mmCIF file of C-alpha atoms in Angstrom:
data_model
loop_
_atom_site.group_PDB
_atom_site.id
_atom_site.type_symbol
_atom_site.label_atom_id
_atom_site.label_comp_id
_atom_site.label_asym_id
_atom_site.label_seq_id
_atom_site.Cartn_x
_atom_site.Cartn_y
_atom_site.Cartn_z
ATOM 1 C CA UNK A 1 13.931 101.601 143.842
ATOM 2 C CA UNK A 2 11.026 99.529 145.107
ATOM 3 C CA UNK A 3 8.676 101.567 142.916
ATOM 4 C CA UNK A 4 10.792 100.831 139.814
ATOM 5 C CA UNK A 5 10.874 97.140 140.672
ATOM 6 C CA UNK A 6 7.075 97.051 141.041
ATOM 7 C CA UNK A 7 6.625 98.840 137.692
ATOM 8 C CA UNK A 8 8.905 96.360 135.936
ATOM 9 C CA UNK A 9 7.122 93.416 137.536
ATOM 10 C CA UNK A 10 3.743 94.779 136.403
ATOM 11 C CA UNK A 11 5.007 95.304 132.858
ATOM 12 C CA UNK A 12 6.352 91.744 132.739
ATOM 13 C CA UNK A 13 3.081 90.391 134.120
ATOM 14 C CA UNK A 14 1.026 92.288 131.525
ATOM 15 C CA UNK A 15 3.304 91.111 128.698
ATOM 16 C CA UNK A 16 3.080 87.521 129.914
ATOM 17 C CA UNK A 17 -0.727 87.612 130.156
ATOM 18 C CA UNK A 18 -1.180 89.153 126.700
ATOM 19 C CA UNK A 19 1.327 86.867 125.012
ATOM 20 C CA UNK A 20 -0.293 83.728 126.420
ATOM 21 C CA UNK A 21 -3.836 84.883 125.621
ATOM 22 C CA UNK A 22 -3.129 85.788 122.023
ATOM 23 C CA UNK A 23 -1.315 82.808 120.606
ATOM 24 C CA UNK A 24 -2.275 82.770 116.928
ATOM 25 C CA UNK A 25 -3.012 79.824 114.652
ATOM 26 C CA UNK A 26 -3.557 80.506 110.946
ATOM 27 C CA UNK A 27 -7.139 80.820 109.765
ATOM 28 C CA UNK A 28 -7.868 78.403 106.926
ATOM 29 C CA UNK A 29 -10.116 78.808 103.890
ATOM 30 C CA UNK A 30 -11.393 75.239 103.570
ATOM 31 C CA UNK A 31 -13.351 75.574 100.318
ATOM 32 C CA UNK A 32 -15.551 77.763 98.165
ATOM 33 C CA UNK A 33 -19.079 76.368 98.360
ATOM 34 C CA UNK A 34 -20.922 78.668 95.941
ATOM 35 C CA UNK A 35 -20.640 81.759 93.777
ATOM 36 C CA UNK A 36 -23.639 83.731 92.532
ATOM 37 C CA UNK A 37 -23.982 86.768 90.315
ATOM 38 C CA UNK A 38 -25.992 89.344 92.232
ATOM 39 C CA UNK A 39 -25.802 92.313 89.848
ATOM 40 C CA UNK A 40 -24.195 93.087 86.491
ATOM 41 C CA UNK A 41 -23.970 96.521 84.893
ATOM 42 C CA UNK A 42 -21.619 98.547 82.738
ATOM 43 C CA UNK A 43 -19.901 99.790 85.922
ATOM 44 C CA UNK A 44 -19.058 96.339 87.213
ATOM 45 C CA UNK A 45 -20.630 93.390 88.940
ATOM 46 C CA UNK A 46 -21.559 92.250 92.420
ATOM 47 C CA UNK A 47 -21.081 88.599 93.329
ATOM 48 C CA UNK A 48 -21.834 86.576 96.438
ATOM 49 C CA UNK A 49 -19.120 84.099 97.356
ATOM 50 C CA UNK A 50 -19.863 81.435 99.968
ATOM 51 C CA UNK A 51 -16.758 79.964 101.533
ATOM 52 C CA UNK A 52 -16.034 77.716 104.454
ATOM 53 C CA UNK A 53 -13.544 79.279 106.874
ATOM 54 C CA UNK A 54 -11.978 77.606 109.899
ATOM 55 C CA UNK A 55 -10.850 79.816 112.815
ATOM 56 C CA UNK A 56 -9.073 77.585 115.374
ATOM 57 C CA UNK A 57 -8.248 80.509 117.693
ATOM 58 C CA UNK A 58 -9.847 81.180 121.076
ATOM 59 C CA UNK A 59 -10.929 84.671 120.022
ATOM 60 C CA UNK A 60 -13.003 86.181 117.251
ATOM 61 C CA UNK A 61 -11.241 87.752 114.303
ATOM 62 C CA UNK A 62 -12.602 90.724 112.360
ATOM 63 C CA UNK A 63 -11.540 91.519 108.805
ATOM 64 C CA UNK A 64 -10.892 95.269 108.683
ATOM 65 C CA UNK A 65 -9.287 95.773 105.249
ATOM 66 C CA UNK A 66 -8.925 93.810 102.036
ATOM 67 C CA UNK A 67 -6.837 94.200 98.903
ATOM 68 C CA UNK A 68 -7.948 91.281 96.749
ATOM 69 C CA UNK A 69 -7.909 90.515 93.041
ATOM 70 C CA UNK A 70 -10.388 87.951 91.729
ATOM 71 C CA UNK A 71 -9.949 85.753 88.672
ATOM 72 C CA UNK A 72 -12.408 83.391 87.010
ATOM 73 C CA UNK A 73 -10.945 80.571 84.889
ATOM 74 C CA UNK A 74 -7.537 82.284 85.120
ATOM 75 C CA UNK A 75 -8.974 85.498 83.628
ATOM 76 C CA UNK A 76 -8.469 88.593 85.797
ATOM 77 C CA UNK A 77 -11.773 90.183 86.796
ATOM 78 C CA UNK A 78 -10.307 93.068 88.766
ATOM 79 C CA UNK A 79 -9.964 94.290 92.322
ATOM 80 C CA UNK A 80 -12.709 93.183 94.705
ATOM 81 C CA UNK A 81 -14.268 95.602 97.150
ATOM 82 C CA UNK A 82 -15.728 93.544 99.996
ATOM 83 C CA UNK A 83 -19.052 94.919 101.189
ATOM 84 C CA UNK A 84 -20.119 94.610 104.809
ATOM 85 C CA UNK A 85 -18.216 93.225 107.774
ATOM 86 C CA UNK A 86 -16.742 89.773 108.145
ATOM 87 C CA UNK A 87 -16.310 88.442 111.677
ATOM 88 C CA UNK A 88 -15.029 84.927 112.298
ATOM 89 C CA UNK A 89 -16.332 83.581 115.636
ATOM 90 C CA UNK A 90 -13.801 81.920 117.930
ATOM 91 C CA UNK A 91 -13.168 78.179 117.418
ATOM 92 C CA UNK A 92 -15.423 78.107 114.362
ATOM 93 C CA UNK A 93 -15.684 76.170 111.109
ATOM 94 C CA UNK A 94 -18.501 77.896 109.239
ATOM 95 C CA UNK A 95 -19.657 78.978 105.812
ATOM 96 C CA UNK A 96 -19.560 82.756 105.365
ATOM 97 C CA UNK A 97 -21.092 84.782 102.549
ATOM 98 C CA UNK A 98 -18.889 87.536 101.188
ATOM 99 C CA UNK A 99 -20.382 90.110 98.845
ATOM 100 C CA UNK A 100 -17.746 91.495 96.499
ATOM 101 C CA UNK A 101 -18.106 94.383 94.093
ATOM 102 C CA UNK A 102 -15.830 94.212 91.073
ATOM 103 C CA UNK A 103 -15.023 97.327 89.097
ATOM 104 C CA UNK A 104 -12.952 96.621 86.064
ATOM 105 C CA UNK A 105 -12.584 96.587 82.331
ATOM 106 C CA UNK A 106 -12.479 92.796 82.111
ATOM 107 C CA UNK A 107 -16.012 92.365 83.516
ATOM 108 C CA UNK A 108 -17.522 91.738 80.070
ATOM 109 C CA UNK A 109 -16.022 88.257 79.862
ATOM 110 C CA UNK A 110 -17.359 87.316 83.281
ATOM 111 C CA UNK A 111 -20.943 86.997 82.082
ATOM 112 C CA UNK A 112 -20.113 84.149 79.704
ATOM 113 C CA UNK A 113 -18.095 82.420 82.439
ATOM 114 C CA UNK A 114 -20.940 82.700 84.968
ATOM 115 C CA UNK A 115 -23.497 81.541 82.391
ATOM 116 C CA UNK A 116 -21.287 78.568 81.572
ATOM 117 C CA UNK A 117 -21.154 77.645 85.267
ATOM 118 C CA UNK A 118 -24.927 77.986 85.606
ATOM 119 C CA UNK A 119 -25.246 75.451 82.779
ATOM 120 C CA UNK A 120 -23.175 72.961 84.755
ATOM 121 C CA UNK A 121 -19.658 73.578 83.480
ATOM 122 C CA UNK A 122 -16.963 73.820 86.176
ATOM 123 C CA UNK A 123 -15.256 77.138 86.909
ATOM 124 C CA UNK A 124 -11.996 77.992 88.633
ATOM 125 C CA UNK A 125 -12.097 80.948 91.020
ATOM 126 C CA UNK A 126 -8.918 82.533 92.303
ATOM 127 C CA UNK A 127 -8.327 85.145 94.977
ATOM 128 C CA UNK A 128 -4.944 86.791 95.457
ATOM 129 C CA UNK A 129 -3.943 89.737 97.617
ATOM 130 C CA UNK A 130 -3.949 90.595 101.294
ATOM 131 C CA UNK A 131 -6.362 90.803 104.208
ATOM 132 C CA UNK A 132 -5.841 92.866 107.347
ATOM 133 C CA UNK A 133 -7.480 91.249 110.366
ATOM 134 C CA UNK A 134 -7.960 92.446 113.920
ATOM 135 C CA UNK A 135 -8.187 90.429 117.116
ATOM 136 C CA UNK A 136 -8.532 92.359 120.353
ATOM 137 C CA UNK A 137 -5.800 95.029 120.195
ATOM 138 C CA UNK A 138 -3.635 93.374 117.558
ATOM 139 C CA UNK A 139 -3.744 93.746 113.761
ATOM 140 C CA UNK A 140 -2.128 91.425 111.259
ATOM 141 C CA UNK A 141 -1.771 91.617 107.486
ATOM 142 C CA UNK A 142 -2.128 88.205 105.868
ATOM 143 C CA UNK A 143 -1.190 87.391 102.281
ATOM 144 C CA UNK A 144 -3.842 85.335 100.525
ATOM 145 C CA UNK A 145 -3.578 83.190 97.414
ATOM 146 C CA UNK A 146 -6.310 80.647 96.895
ATOM 147 C CA UNK A 147 -7.665 78.832 93.838
ATOM 148 C CA UNK A 148 -10.490 76.330 93.702
ATOM 149 C CA UNK A 149 -12.539 74.609 91.041
ATOM 150 C CA UNK A 150 -16.301 74.988 91.478
ATOM 151 C CA UNK A 151 -18.912 72.840 89.792
ATOM 152 C CA UNK A 152 -22.643 72.936 90.369
#
């Protein structure tokens, strides 16, 4: 009986410690700061997106999976495959560069949109989908829908 009581007390203690350590506050995409065309071919395009992200949590967060669709000026560009790892340091408000590879049939129209932006015309970039993030032992799937107007 004493052994069972000790086991239950330990389980409660562990649950209490983990629940207090991992209180979660939503990560915020503050703004897109830049978008650059890195490569364009018949197979797709690679773009660098600089965005400011605020992580108010007391632990780092790693992005482990993405399912994102990108649009430029409300025109679907296709599904984005994020290259490399994205780690948000704890208690941070930083600009991160994300390299996204877009494979899709609508890529042809993107060149004129990117050229128009390079000439000083504003562009609207939209990201919609989901991101799976990991912090310590926990994983969380977060729905994302974000649109911002960019002008150089």
